[in-house]
Coordinates of C-alpha atoms in Angstrom, one line a residue:
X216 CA 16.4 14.1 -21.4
X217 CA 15.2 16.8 -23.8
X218 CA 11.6 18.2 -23.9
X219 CA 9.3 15.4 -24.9
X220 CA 7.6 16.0 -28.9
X221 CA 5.4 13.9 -28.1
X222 CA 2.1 13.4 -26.2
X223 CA 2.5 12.2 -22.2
X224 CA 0.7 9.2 -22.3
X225 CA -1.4 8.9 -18.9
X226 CA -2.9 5.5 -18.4
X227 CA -5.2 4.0 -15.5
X228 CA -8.3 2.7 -15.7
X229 CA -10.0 4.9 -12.9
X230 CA -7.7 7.9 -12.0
X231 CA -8.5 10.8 -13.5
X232 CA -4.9 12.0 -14.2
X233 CA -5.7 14.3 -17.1
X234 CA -7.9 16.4 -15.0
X235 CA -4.9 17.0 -12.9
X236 CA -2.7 17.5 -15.2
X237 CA -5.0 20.4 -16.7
X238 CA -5.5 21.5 -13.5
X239 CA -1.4 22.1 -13.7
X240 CA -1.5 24.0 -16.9
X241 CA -0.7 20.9 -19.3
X242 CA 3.0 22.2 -20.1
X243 CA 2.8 19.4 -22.4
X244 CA 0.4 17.6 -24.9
X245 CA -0.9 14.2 -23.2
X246 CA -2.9 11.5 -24.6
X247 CA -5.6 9.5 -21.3
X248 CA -6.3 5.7 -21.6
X249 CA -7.9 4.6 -19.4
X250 CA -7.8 0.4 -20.4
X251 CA -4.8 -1.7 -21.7
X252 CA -5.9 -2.0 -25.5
X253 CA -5.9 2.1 -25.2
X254 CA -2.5 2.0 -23.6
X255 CA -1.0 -0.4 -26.2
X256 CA -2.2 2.1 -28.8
X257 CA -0.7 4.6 -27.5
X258 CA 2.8 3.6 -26.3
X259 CA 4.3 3.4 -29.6
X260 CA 4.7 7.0 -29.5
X261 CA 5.1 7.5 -26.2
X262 CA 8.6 9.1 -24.7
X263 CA 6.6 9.1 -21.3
X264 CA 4.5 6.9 -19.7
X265 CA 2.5 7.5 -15.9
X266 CA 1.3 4.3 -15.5
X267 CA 0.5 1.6 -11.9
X268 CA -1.6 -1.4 -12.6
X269 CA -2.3 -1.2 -16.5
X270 CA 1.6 -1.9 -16.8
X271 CA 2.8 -4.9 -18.8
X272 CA 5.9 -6.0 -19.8
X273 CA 4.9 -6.8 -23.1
X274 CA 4.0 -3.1 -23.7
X275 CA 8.3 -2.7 -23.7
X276 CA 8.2 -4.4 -27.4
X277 CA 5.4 -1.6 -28.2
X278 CA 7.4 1.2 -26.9
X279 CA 10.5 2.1 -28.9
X280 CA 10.6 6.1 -27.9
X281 CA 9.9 5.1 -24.2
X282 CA 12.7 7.1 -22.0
X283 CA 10.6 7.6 -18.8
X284 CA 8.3 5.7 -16.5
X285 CA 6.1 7.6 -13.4
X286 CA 4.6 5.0 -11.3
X287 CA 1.3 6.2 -10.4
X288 CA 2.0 3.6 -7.6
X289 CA 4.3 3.7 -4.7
X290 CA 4.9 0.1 -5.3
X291 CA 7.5 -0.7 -8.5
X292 CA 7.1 -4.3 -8.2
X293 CA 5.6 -4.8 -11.4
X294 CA 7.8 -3.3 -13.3
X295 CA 10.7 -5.4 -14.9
X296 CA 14.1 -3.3 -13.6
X297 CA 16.6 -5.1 -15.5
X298 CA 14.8 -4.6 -18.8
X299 CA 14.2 -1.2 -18.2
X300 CA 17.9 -0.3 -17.1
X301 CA 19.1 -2.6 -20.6
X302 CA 16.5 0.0 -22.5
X303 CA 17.8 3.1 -20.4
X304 CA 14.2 3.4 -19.4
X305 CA 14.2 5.8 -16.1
X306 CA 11.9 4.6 -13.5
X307 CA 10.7 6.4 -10.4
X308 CA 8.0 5.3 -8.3
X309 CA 5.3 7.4 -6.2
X310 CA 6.2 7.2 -3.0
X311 CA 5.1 9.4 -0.1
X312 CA 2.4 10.9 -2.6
X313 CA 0.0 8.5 -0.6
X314 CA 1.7 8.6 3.2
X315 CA -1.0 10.1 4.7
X316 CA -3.7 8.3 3.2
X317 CA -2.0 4.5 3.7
X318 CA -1.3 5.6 7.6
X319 CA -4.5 6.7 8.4
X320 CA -6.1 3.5 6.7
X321 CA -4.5 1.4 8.9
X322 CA -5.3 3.4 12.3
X323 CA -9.1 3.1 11.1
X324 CA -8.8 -0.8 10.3
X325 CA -7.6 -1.1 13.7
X326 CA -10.1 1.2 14.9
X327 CA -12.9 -0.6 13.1
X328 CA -11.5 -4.1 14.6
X329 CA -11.1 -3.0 17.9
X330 CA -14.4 -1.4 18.4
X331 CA -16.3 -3.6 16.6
X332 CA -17.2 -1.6 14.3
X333 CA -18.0 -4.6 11.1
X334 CA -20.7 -5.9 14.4
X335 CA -22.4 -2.7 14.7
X336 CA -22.8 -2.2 11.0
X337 CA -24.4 -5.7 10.8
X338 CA -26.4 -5.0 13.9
X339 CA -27.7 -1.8 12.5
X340 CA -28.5 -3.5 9.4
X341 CA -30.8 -5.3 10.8
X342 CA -32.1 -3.3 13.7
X343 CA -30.9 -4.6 16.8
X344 CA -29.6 -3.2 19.9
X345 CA -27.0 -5.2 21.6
X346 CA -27.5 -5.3 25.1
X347 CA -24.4 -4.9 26.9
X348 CA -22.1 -7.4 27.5
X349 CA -21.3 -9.3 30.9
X350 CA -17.8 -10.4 30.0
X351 CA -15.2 -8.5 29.9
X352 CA -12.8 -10.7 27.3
X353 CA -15.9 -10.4 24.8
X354 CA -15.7 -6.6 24.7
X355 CA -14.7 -3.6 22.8
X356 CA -11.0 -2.9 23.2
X357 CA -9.0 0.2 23.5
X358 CA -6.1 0.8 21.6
X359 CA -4.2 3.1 24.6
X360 CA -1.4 0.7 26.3
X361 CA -1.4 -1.9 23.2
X362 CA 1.7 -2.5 21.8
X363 CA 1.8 -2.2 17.9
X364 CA 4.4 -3.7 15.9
X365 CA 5.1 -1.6 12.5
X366 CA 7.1 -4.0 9.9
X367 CA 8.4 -1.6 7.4
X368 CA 9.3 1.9 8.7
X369 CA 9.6 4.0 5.4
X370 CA 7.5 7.1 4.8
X371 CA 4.0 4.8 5.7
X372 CA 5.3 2.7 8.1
X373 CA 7.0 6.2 9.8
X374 CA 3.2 8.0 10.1
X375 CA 1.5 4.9 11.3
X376 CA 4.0 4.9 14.3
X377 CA 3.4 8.7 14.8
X378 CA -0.5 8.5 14.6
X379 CA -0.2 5.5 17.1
X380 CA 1.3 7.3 19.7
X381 CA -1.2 10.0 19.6
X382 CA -3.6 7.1 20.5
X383 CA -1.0 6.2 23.4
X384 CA 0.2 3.1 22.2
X385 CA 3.8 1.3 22.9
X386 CA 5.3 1.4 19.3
X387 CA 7.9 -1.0 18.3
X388 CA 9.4 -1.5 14.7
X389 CA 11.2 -4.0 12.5
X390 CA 13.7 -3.1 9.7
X391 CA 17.2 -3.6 9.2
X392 CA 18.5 0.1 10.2
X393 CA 18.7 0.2 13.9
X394 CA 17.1 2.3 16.3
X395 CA 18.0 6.3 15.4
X396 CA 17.4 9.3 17.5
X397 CA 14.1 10.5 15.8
X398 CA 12.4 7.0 15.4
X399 CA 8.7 6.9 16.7
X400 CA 9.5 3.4 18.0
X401 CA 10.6 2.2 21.2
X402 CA 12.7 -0.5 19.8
X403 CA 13.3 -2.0 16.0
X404 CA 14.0 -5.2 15.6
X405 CA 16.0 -6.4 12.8
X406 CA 14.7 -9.1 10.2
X407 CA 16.1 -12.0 11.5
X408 CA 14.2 -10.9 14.7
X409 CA 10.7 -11.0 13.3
X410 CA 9.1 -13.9 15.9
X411 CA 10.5 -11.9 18.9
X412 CA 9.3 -9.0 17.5
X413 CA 5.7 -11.1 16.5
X414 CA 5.0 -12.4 20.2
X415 CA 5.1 -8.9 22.0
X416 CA 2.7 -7.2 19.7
X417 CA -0.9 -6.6 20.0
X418 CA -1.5 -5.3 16.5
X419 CA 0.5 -5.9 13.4
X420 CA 1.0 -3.5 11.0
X421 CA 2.7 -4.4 7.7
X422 CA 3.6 -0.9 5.7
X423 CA 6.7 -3.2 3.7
X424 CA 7.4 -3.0 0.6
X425 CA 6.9 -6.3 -1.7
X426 CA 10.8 -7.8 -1.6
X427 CA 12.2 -11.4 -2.0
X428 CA 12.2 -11.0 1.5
X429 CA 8.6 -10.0 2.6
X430 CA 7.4 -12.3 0.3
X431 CA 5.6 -14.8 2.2
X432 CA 6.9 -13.2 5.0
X433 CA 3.5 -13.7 7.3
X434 CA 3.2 -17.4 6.8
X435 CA 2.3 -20.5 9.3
X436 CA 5.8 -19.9 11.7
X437 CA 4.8 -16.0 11.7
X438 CA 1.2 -16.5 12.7
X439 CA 2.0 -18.6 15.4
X440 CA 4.3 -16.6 17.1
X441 CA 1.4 -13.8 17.4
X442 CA -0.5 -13.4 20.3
X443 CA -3.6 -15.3 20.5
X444 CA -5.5 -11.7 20.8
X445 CA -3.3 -10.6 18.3
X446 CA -4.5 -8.2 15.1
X447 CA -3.0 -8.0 11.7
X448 CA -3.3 -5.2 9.4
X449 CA -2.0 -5.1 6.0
X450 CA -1.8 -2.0 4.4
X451 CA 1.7 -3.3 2.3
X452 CA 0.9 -5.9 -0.4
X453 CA -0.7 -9.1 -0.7
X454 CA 1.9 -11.4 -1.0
X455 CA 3.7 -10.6 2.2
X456 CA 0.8 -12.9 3.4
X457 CA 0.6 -16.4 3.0
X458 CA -3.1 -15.9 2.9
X459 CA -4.0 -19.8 3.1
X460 CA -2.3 -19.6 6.3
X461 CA -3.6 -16.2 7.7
X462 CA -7.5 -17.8 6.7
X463 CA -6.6 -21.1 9.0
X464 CA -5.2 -19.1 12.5
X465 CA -8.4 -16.6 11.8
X466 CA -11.1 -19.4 11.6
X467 CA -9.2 -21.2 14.3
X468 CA -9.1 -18.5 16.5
X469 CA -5.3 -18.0 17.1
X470 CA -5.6 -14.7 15.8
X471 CA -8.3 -12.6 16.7
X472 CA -8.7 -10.7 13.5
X473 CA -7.4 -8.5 10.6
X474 CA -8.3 -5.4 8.4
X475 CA -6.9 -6.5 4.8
X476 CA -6.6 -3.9 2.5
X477 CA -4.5 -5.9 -0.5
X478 CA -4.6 -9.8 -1.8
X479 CA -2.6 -11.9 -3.3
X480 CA -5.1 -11.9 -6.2
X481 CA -7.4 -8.8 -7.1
X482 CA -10.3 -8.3 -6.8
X483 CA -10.6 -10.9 -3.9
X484 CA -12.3 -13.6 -5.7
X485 CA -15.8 -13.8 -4.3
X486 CA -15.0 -17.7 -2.8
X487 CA -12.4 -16.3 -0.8
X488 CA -13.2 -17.0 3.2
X489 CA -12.1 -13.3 4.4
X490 CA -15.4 -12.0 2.6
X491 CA -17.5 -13.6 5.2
X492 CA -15.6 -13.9 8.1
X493 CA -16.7 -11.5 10.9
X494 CA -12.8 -10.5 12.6
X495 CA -12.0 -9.5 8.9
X496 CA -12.7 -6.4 7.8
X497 CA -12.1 -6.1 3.5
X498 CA -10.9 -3.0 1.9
X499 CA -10.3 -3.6 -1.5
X500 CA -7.0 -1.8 -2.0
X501 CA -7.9 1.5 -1.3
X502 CA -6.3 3.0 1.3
X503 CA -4.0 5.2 -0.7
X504 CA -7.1 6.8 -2.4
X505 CA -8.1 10.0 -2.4
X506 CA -9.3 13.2 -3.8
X507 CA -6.1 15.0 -3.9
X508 CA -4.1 11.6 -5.3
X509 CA -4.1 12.7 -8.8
X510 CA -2.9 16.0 -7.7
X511 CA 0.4 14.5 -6.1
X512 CA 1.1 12.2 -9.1
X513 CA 1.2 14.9 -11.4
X514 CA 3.0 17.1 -9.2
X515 CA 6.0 14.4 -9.1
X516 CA 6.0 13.8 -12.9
X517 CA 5.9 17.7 -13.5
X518 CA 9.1 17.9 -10.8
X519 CA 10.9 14.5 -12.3
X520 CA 10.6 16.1 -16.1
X521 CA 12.1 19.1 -14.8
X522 CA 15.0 17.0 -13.4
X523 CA 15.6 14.8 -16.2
X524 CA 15.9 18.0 -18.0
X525 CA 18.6 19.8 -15.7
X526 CA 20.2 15.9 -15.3
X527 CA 19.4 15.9 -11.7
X528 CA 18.5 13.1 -9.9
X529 CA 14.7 12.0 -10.0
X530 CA 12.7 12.1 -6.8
X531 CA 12.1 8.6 -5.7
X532 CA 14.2 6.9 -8.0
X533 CA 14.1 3.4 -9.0
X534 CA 15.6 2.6 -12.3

């Protein structure tokens, strides 16, 4: 891929890409959108396109010069592969550029759950001290000795493991690689495992990404096979979850609670019964955000031009 004549086109609708990019020196003209009727006005022209959530497929029929793709996302899932490859379209997705972020999300969702934290808020809210509390099962919990369950163990899945044994807890995973000198697990189970692996966890943490196979993956026969005490965390995508099913074991208590962070459909309508249920605590899909987020995006496009150039392979390649 030669030098692009023509403007990068940047698009999301909060991100403040071009900043970044500035920040980087701008080796090349860009053009910001920041909403879809901006975007479709600009990708007729464009030869490169950084784009997450604005993407739509329709935009392909708009975009005759297209020749590269950077996924502002880590997630590619909403991309159409085959059409891309048929175009020779290059594709590479953001992983890792949000590791951190994602991992530490998840340790303070459990955090939050275990100690109560959504309780306290409301109880400061409205001034009250709770006086302490005569039965044990109705306390905070520590998360030292719990054993978490980590489905997915790429970059995210990795760091959550790490950061959970610095809190002491027994770590097992579940992926189809086996167990590998390194691993910050105890065990990994493979897929066809996943109810085994479901009844000896504490807290569930789902760092997968979105697959023909994780679809759904957390449905009715999942949920059951959890511990009654049992948290989920889902820092992965929303349709992992049957989310009918997770709202049923939550209100009937055969689950104790989970810190959501994507949905099947966003924003989470307002009707939705995880808004006010008080085991739940809401994030709405931000756990890979912040400050320095732009900063990495760029830094991968400006490192994945430079590849295309030399005909090297792209970093985190997809199509």
């Amino acid at each position: 891929m030669s030098v692009p004549t023509r403007p990068i086109v940047l698009a999301h609708a909060a991100y403040r890409l071009g900043d970044a990019y500035r920040a980087r020196g701008a080796p090349e003209p860009f053009v910001e959108v920041h909403d879809l009727p901006g975007l479709e006005a600009a990708v007729a022209d464009a030869e490169v396109l950084v784009v997450s959530g604005l993407w739509r497929d329709a935009l392909l029929e708009r975009a005759p010069r297209l020749r590269f793709i950077q996924s502002v996302s880590a997630g590619t899932d909403q991309f159409p592969k085959g059409a891309l490859r048929e175009r020779g379209i290059r594709l590479a997705s953001a992983q890792g550029g949000n590791e951190r972020a994602v991992a530490e999300h998840a340790l303070a969702l459990m955090l939050g759950l275990t100690r109560r934290l959504p309780e306290a808020l409301r109880n400061q809210a409205a001034a009250t001290w709770r006086p302490m509390i005569a039965d044990p099962a109705r306390r905070e919990r520590e998360l030292g000795g719990q054993t978490l369950l980590v489905i997915g163990l790429g970059r995210i899945g990795t760091r959550i493991a790490r950061l959970a044994q610095a809190f002491d807890m027994r770590v097992i995973g579940l992926r189809r690689r086996p167990l590998q000198a390194g691993d910050p697990v105890e065990a990994v189970f493979s897929p066809d495992r996943l109810h085994d692996a479901l009844g000896q966890a504490d807290v569930v943490a789902l760092a997968c990404p979105l697959t023909p196979e994780t679809e759904g993956m957390i449905g009715e026969a999942a949920l059951a096979a959890m511990k009654p005490g049992a948290l989920l965390i889902n820092v992965a995508r929303g349709r992992v979850v049957d989310q009918d099913a997770l709202a049923r074991a939550l209100a009937e208590g055969r689950i104790a609670g989970a810190g959501l962070d994507c949905f099947r459909e966003e924003p989470l309508p307002p009707e939705a019964p995880f808004w006010r249920m008080e085991t739940v605590i809401v994030t709405p899909h931000s756990a890979g955000e912040t400050s320095h987020y732009e900063g990495r995006v760029i830094d991968l496009l400006l490192e994945n031009l430079g590849r295309l150039r030399r005909g090297e392979e792209l970093v985190n390649p997809v199509a």
